[in-house]
Amino acid sequence: TGFYLVRLAYMPDIHAVFAAELEELRRPVTEPGTLDGAPVTVTHTRFEAGQLADLFDGDTFTLVRHIAANPVRYEIVFEEPRPVAGLAADLGTMDAALTVTLTPPPGAPGDPATYTADFTGRGPDPHVEMPFPDPPPLVGSLTLGIRDINAGEDVKIHVRELGIRNEE
């Protein structure tokens, strides 16, 4: 036989299979890391490229690219609670909305505080800074959401660097 002719077709429930695969890809992962020399545990939207260390290495040429999800989320749990006065981020080119929640450690004074800011028209690969007025005295965890304002749910968000400011 010189040739075989084959007709391929998706199985009848292929849309459910694709949806389940996408849902699994969007399930966050948790891994240990180091931020400012201190150990942290980070739960984040999965990366398609890069690694957690690329976010905190001080090098904006290293980056992570997230699997199609908008917004992407990070929960950073500090092994030792610390003061947090602001956030700095280097992002891929986009108009971004950031939402940050600072949560004190259990039993510590202060209530959780949430901050939001939109950063639009910043040009390619913007550097953004977000101060936190009146934060809790000590923070046990920081939750960050980054949303591309102009994109749908299936955009691949690039984050070049994240930094935490400890002082005003």
PDB file of C-alpha atoms in Angstrom:
ATOM      1  CA  THR A   1       0.000   0.000   0.000  1.00  0.00           C
ATOM      2  CA  GLY A   2       1.346   3.398  -1.025  1.00  0.00           C
ATOM      3  CA  PHE A   3      -1.081   5.635   0.862  1.00  0.00           C
ATOM      4  CA  TYR A   4      -3.553   5.585   3.669  1.00  0.00           C
ATOM      5  CA  LEU A   5      -6.309   8.136   3.744  1.00  0.00           C
ATOM      6  CA  VAL A   6      -7.427   9.061   7.188  1.00  0.00           C
ATOM      7  CA  ARG A   7     -10.115  11.403   8.385  1.00  0.00           C
ATOM      8  CA  LEU A   8      -9.581  12.698  11.900  1.00  0.00           C
ATOM      9  CA  ALA A   9     -12.252  14.283  14.047  1.00  0.00           C
ATOM     10  CA  TYR A  10     -12.434  15.530  17.582  1.00  0.00           C
ATOM     11  CA  MET A  11     -14.326  13.410  20.043  1.00  0.00           C
ATOM     12  CA  PRO A  12     -17.841  14.682  20.830  1.00  0.00           C
ATOM     13  CA  ASP A  13     -16.963  16.160  24.248  1.00  0.00           C
ATOM     14  CA  ILE A  14     -13.732  17.886  23.151  1.00  0.00           C
ATOM     15  CA  HIS A  15     -14.869  21.295  24.448  1.00  0.00           C
ATOM     16  CA  ALA A  16     -15.222  19.834  27.945  1.00  0.00           C
ATOM     17  CA  VAL A  17     -11.748  18.268  27.638  1.00  0.00           C
ATOM     18  CA  PHE A  18     -10.217  21.600  26.562  1.00  0.00           C
ATOM     19  CA  ALA A  19     -12.036  23.433  29.386  1.00  0.00           C
ATOM     20  CA  ALA A  20     -10.773  20.928  31.977  1.00  0.00           C
ATOM     21  CA  GLU A  21      -7.198  21.260  30.672  1.00  0.00           C
ATOM     22  CA  LEU A  22      -7.392  25.057  30.817  1.00  0.00           C
ATOM     23  CA  GLU A  23      -8.824  24.927  34.339  1.00  0.00           C
ATOM     24  CA  GLU A  24      -5.928  22.708  35.427  1.00  0.00           C
ATOM     25  CA  LEU A  25      -3.418  25.137  33.861  1.00  0.00           C
ATOM     26  CA  ARG A  26      -5.049  28.010  35.758  1.00  0.00           C
ATOM     27  CA  ARG A  27      -4.806  26.241  39.124  1.00  0.00           C
ATOM     28  CA  PRO A  28      -2.240  28.139  41.222  1.00  0.00           C
ATOM     29  CA  VAL A  29       0.980  26.573  42.418  1.00  0.00           C
ATOM     30  CA  THR A  30       2.815  27.107  45.718  1.00  0.00           C
ATOM     31  CA  GLU A  31       6.578  27.201  46.036  1.00  0.00           C
ATOM     32  CA  PRO A  32       9.269  28.510  48.373  1.00  0.00           C
ATOM     33  CA  GLY A  33      11.318  31.533  47.417  1.00  0.00           C
ATOM     34  CA  THR A  34      13.540  34.304  48.711  1.00  0.00           C
ATOM     35  CA  LEU A  35      12.598  37.992  48.773  1.00  0.00           C
ATOM     36  CA  ASP A  36      15.135  40.558  49.991  1.00  0.00           C
ATOM     37  CA  GLY A  37      17.183  37.699  51.442  1.00  0.00           C
ATOM     38  CA  ALA A  38      14.282  36.402  53.561  1.00  0.00           C
ATOM     39  CA  PRO A  39      12.366  33.164  52.972  1.00  0.00           C
ATOM     40  CA  VAL A  40       8.821  33.415  51.638  1.00  0.00           C
ATOM     41  CA  THR A  41       6.192  31.033  50.340  1.00  0.00           C
ATOM     42  CA  VAL A  42       4.494  32.182  47.153  1.00  0.00           C
ATOM     43  CA  THR A  43       1.246  30.881  45.688  1.00  0.00           C
ATOM     44  CA  HIS A  44       0.879  32.163  42.142  1.00  0.00           C
ATOM     45  CA  THR A  45      -0.766  31.754  38.773  1.00  0.00           C
ATOM     46  CA  ARG A  46       1.283  29.220  36.789  1.00  0.00           C
ATOM     47  CA  PHE A  47       4.208  30.354  34.680  1.00  0.00           C
ATOM     48  CA  GLU A  48       4.536  29.441  31.041  1.00  0.00           C
ATOM     49  CA  ALA A  49       8.104  30.759  31.009  1.00  0.00           C
ATOM     50  CA  GLY A  50      10.544  31.795  33.709  1.00  0.00           C
ATOM     51  CA  GLN A  51      10.733  30.852  37.365  1.00  0.00           C
ATOM     52  CA  LEU A  52       9.876  32.417  40.714  1.00  0.00           C
ATOM     53  CA  ALA A  53      13.458  33.564  41.331  1.00  0.00           C
ATOM     54  CA  ASP A  54      13.229  35.730  38.183  1.00  0.00           C
ATOM     55  CA  LEU A  55      10.659  37.960  39.913  1.00  0.00           C
ATOM     56  CA  PHE A  56      12.909  38.869  42.829  1.00  0.00           C
ATOM     57  CA  ASP A  57      16.419  38.903  41.297  1.00  0.00           C
ATOM     58  CA  GLY A  58      16.720  42.656  40.644  1.00  0.00           C
ATOM     59  CA  ASP A  59      17.134  42.047  36.892  1.00  0.00           C
ATOM     60  CA  THR A  60      14.377  43.383  34.622  1.00  0.00           C
ATOM     61  CA  PHE A  61      15.731  41.326  31.719  1.00  0.00           C
ATOM     62  CA  THR A  62      14.611  38.123  33.425  1.00  0.00           C
ATOM     63  CA  LEU A  63      10.869  37.682  33.570  1.00  0.00           C
ATOM     64  CA  VAL A  64       7.985  35.324  34.002  1.00  0.00           C
ATOM     65  CA  ARG A  65       5.224  34.878  31.455  1.00  0.00           C
ATOM     66  CA  HIS A  66       1.994  33.575  32.879  1.00  0.00           C
ATOM     67  CA  ILE A  67      -0.258  31.015  31.259  1.00  0.00           C
ATOM     68  CA  ALA A  68      -3.388  32.648  29.838  1.00  0.00           C
ATOM     69  CA  ALA A  69      -5.006  34.259  32.869  1.00  0.00           C
ATOM     70  CA  ASN A  70      -6.147  37.802  33.538  1.00  0.00           C
ATOM     71  CA  PRO A  71      -5.686  38.780  36.297  1.00  0.00           C
ATOM     72  CA  VAL A  72      -2.641  36.926  37.565  1.00  0.00           C
ATOM     73  CA  ARG A  73      -2.346  36.545  41.312  1.00  0.00           C
ATOM     74  CA  TYR A  74       0.411  36.184  43.869  1.00  0.00           C
ATOM     75  CA  GLU A  75       0.101  35.475  47.571  1.00  0.00           C
ATOM     76  CA  ILE A  76       3.423  36.076  49.315  1.00  0.00           C
ATOM     77  CA  VAL A  77       3.595  34.709  52.859  1.00  0.00           C
ATOM     78  CA  PHE A  78       6.538  36.055  54.844  1.00  0.00           C
ATOM     79  CA  GLU A  79       8.227  33.554  57.147  1.00  0.00           C
ATOM     80  CA  GLU A  80       8.917  36.460  59.515  1.00  0.00           C
ATOM     81  CA  PRO A  81       6.271  39.232  59.514  1.00  0.00           C
ATOM     82  CA  ARG A  82       7.664  42.534  58.288  1.00  0.00           C
ATOM     83  CA  PRO A  83       6.711  46.149  57.704  1.00  0.00           C
ATOM     84  CA  VAL A  84       5.524  46.859  54.158  1.00  0.00           C
ATOM     85  CA  ALA A  85       5.187  50.440  52.886  1.00  0.00           C
ATOM     86  CA  GLY A  86       4.887  49.942  49.139  1.00  0.00           C
ATOM     87  CA  LEU A  87       5.285  47.811  46.049  1.00  0.00           C
ATOM     88  CA  ALA A  88       7.402  48.313  42.941  1.00  0.00           C
ATOM     89  CA  ALA A  89       6.786  46.298  39.773  1.00  0.00           C
ATOM     90  CA  ASP A  90       8.276  46.102  36.322  1.00  0.00           C
ATOM     91  CA  LEU A  91       5.695  44.759  33.904  1.00  0.00           C
ATOM     92  CA  GLY A  92       5.396  43.783  30.287  1.00  0.00           C
ATOM     93  CA  THR A  93       3.836  46.421  28.047  1.00  0.00           C
ATOM     94  CA  MET A  94       0.235  46.913  29.143  1.00  0.00           C
ATOM     95  CA  ASP A  95      -2.169  49.192  30.963  1.00  0.00           C
ATOM     96  CA  ALA A  96      -2.341  47.528  34.362  1.00  0.00           C
ATOM     97  CA  ALA A  97      -4.652  47.512  37.357  1.00  0.00           C
ATOM     98  CA  LEU A  98      -2.999  46.371  40.585  1.00  0.00           C
ATOM     99  CA  THR A  99      -4.798  45.288  43.727  1.00  0.00           C
ATOM    100  CA  VAL A 100      -2.796  44.585  46.877  1.00  0.00           C
ATOM    101  CA  THR A 101      -4.055  43.284  50.224  1.00  0.00           C
ATOM    102  CA  LEU A 102      -1.768  43.397  53.251  1.00  0.00           C
ATOM    103  CA  THR A 103      -2.738  40.984  56.020  1.00  0.00           C
ATOM    104  CA  PRO A 104      -1.235  41.145  59.512  1.00  0.00           C
ATOM    105  CA  PRO A 105      -0.064  37.881  61.044  1.00  0.00           C
ATOM    106  CA  PRO A 106      -2.521  36.125  63.366  1.00  0.00           C
ATOM    107  CA  GLY A 107      -2.737  37.881  66.740  1.00  0.00           C
ATOM    108  CA  ALA A 108      -0.890  41.003  65.563  1.00  0.00           C
ATOM    109  CA  PRO A 109      -2.450  44.468  65.764  1.00  0.00           C
ATOM    110  CA  GLY A 110      -4.049  46.012  62.706  1.00  0.00           C
ATOM    111  CA  ASP A 111      -6.634  45.000  60.145  1.00  0.00           C
ATOM    112  CA  PRO A 112      -6.080  43.836  56.576  1.00  0.00           C
ATOM    113  CA  ALA A 113      -5.695  46.764  54.191  1.00  0.00           C
ATOM    114  CA  THR A 114      -6.456  46.745  50.459  1.00  0.00           C
ATOM    115  CA  TYR A 115      -4.991  49.170  47.915  1.00  0.00           C
ATOM    116  CA  THR A 116      -5.809  49.550  44.222  1.00  0.00           C
ATOM    117  CA  ALA A 117      -4.231  51.581  41.443  1.00  0.00           C
ATOM    118  CA  ASP A 118      -4.472  51.803  37.660  1.00  0.00           C
ATOM    119  CA  PHE A 119      -1.359  52.467  35.601  1.00  0.00           C
ATOM    120  CA  THR A 120      -2.211  53.519  32.042  1.00  0.00           C
ATOM    121  CA  GLY A 121      -0.304  55.111  29.182  1.00  0.00           C
ATOM    122  CA  ARG A 122       3.094  54.231  30.664  1.00  0.00           C
ATOM    123  CA  GLY A 123       4.672  53.010  27.408  1.00  0.00           C
ATOM    124  CA  PRO A 124       6.711  49.857  26.882  1.00  0.00           C
ATOM    125  CA  ASP A 125       7.644  47.704  29.875  1.00  0.00           C
ATOM    126  CA  PRO A 126       6.520  50.164  32.558  1.00  0.00           C
ATOM    127  CA  HIS A 127       8.020  50.477  36.025  1.00  0.00           C
ATOM    128  CA  VAL A 128       5.254  51.266  38.521  1.00  0.00           C
ATOM    129  CA  GLU A 129       5.350  52.133  42.205  1.00  0.00           C
ATOM    130  CA  MET A 130       2.458  51.816  44.609  1.00  0.00           C
ATOM    131  CA  PRO A 131       2.738  53.321  48.111  1.00  0.00           C
ATOM    132  CA  PHE A 132       0.613  51.943  50.953  1.00  0.00           C
ATOM    133  CA  PRO A 133      -0.577  54.714  53.260  1.00  0.00           C
ATOM    134  CA  ASP A 134      -1.402  53.527  56.799  1.00  0.00           C
ATOM    135  CA  PRO A 135      -0.452  49.851  56.349  1.00  0.00           C
ATOM    136  CA  PRO A 136      -0.678  47.341  59.205  1.00  0.00           C
ATOM    137  CA  PRO A 137       2.421  47.651  61.451  1.00  0.00           C
ATOM    138  CA  LEU A 138       3.554  44.136  60.501  1.00  0.00           C
ATOM    139  CA  VAL A 139       2.471  42.129  57.469  1.00  0.00           C
ATOM    140  CA  GLY A 140       2.253  38.346  57.454  1.00  0.00           C
ATOM    141  CA  SER A 141       1.117  38.044  53.840  1.00  0.00           C
ATOM    142  CA  LEU A 142       0.721  40.200  50.758  1.00  0.00           C
ATOM    143  CA  THR A 143      -1.766  39.305  48.027  1.00  0.00           C
ATOM    144  CA  LEU A 144      -1.232  40.934  44.624  1.00  0.00           C
ATOM    145  CA  GLY A 145      -3.465  40.871  41.564  1.00  0.00           C
ATOM    146  CA  ILE A 146      -2.235  42.235  38.228  1.00  0.00           C
ATOM    147  CA  ARG A 147      -4.832  42.738  35.501  1.00  0.00           C
ATOM    148  CA  ASP A 148      -4.285  43.877  31.920  1.00  0.00           C
ATOM    149  CA  ILE A 149      -7.037  46.487  31.642  1.00  0.00           C
ATOM    150  CA  ASN A 150      -7.345  46.242  27.853  1.00  0.00           C
ATOM    151  CA  ALA A 151      -7.251  42.462  27.433  1.00  0.00           C
ATOM    152  CA  GLY A 152      -9.627  39.576  27.895  1.00  0.00           C
ATOM    153  CA  GLU A 153      -9.198  36.544  30.093  1.00  0.00           C
ATOM    154  CA  ASP A 154      -6.730  34.685  27.860  1.00  0.00           C
ATOM    155  CA  VAL A 155      -3.820  37.143  27.747  1.00  0.00           C
ATOM    156  CA  LYS A 156      -0.289  36.109  28.727  1.00  0.00           C
ATOM    157  CA  ILE A 157       0.875  38.639  31.308  1.00  0.00           C
ATOM    158  CA  HIS A 158       4.619  39.305  31.635  1.00  0.00           C
ATOM    159  CA  VAL A 159       6.117  40.375  34.965  1.00  0.00           C
ATOM    160  CA  ARG A 160       9.774  41.411  34.948  1.00  0.00           C
ATOM    161  CA  GLU A 161      10.368  42.257  38.609  1.00  0.00           C
ATOM    162  CA  LEU A 162       8.553  42.656  41.945  1.00  0.00           C
ATOM    163  CA  GLY A 163       9.909  44.526  44.943  1.00  0.00           C
ATOM    164  CA  ILE A 164       8.578  45.344  48.394  1.00  0.00           C
ATOM    165  CA  ARG A 165       9.410  48.673  50.049  1.00  0.00           C
ATOM    166  CA  ASN A 166       9.801  48.507  53.824  1.00  0.00           C
ATOM    167  CA  GLU A 167       9.980  52.256  54.456  1.00  0.00           C
ATOM    168  CA  GLU A 168       8.030  55.321  53.319  1.00  0.00           C
TER     169      GLU A 168
END
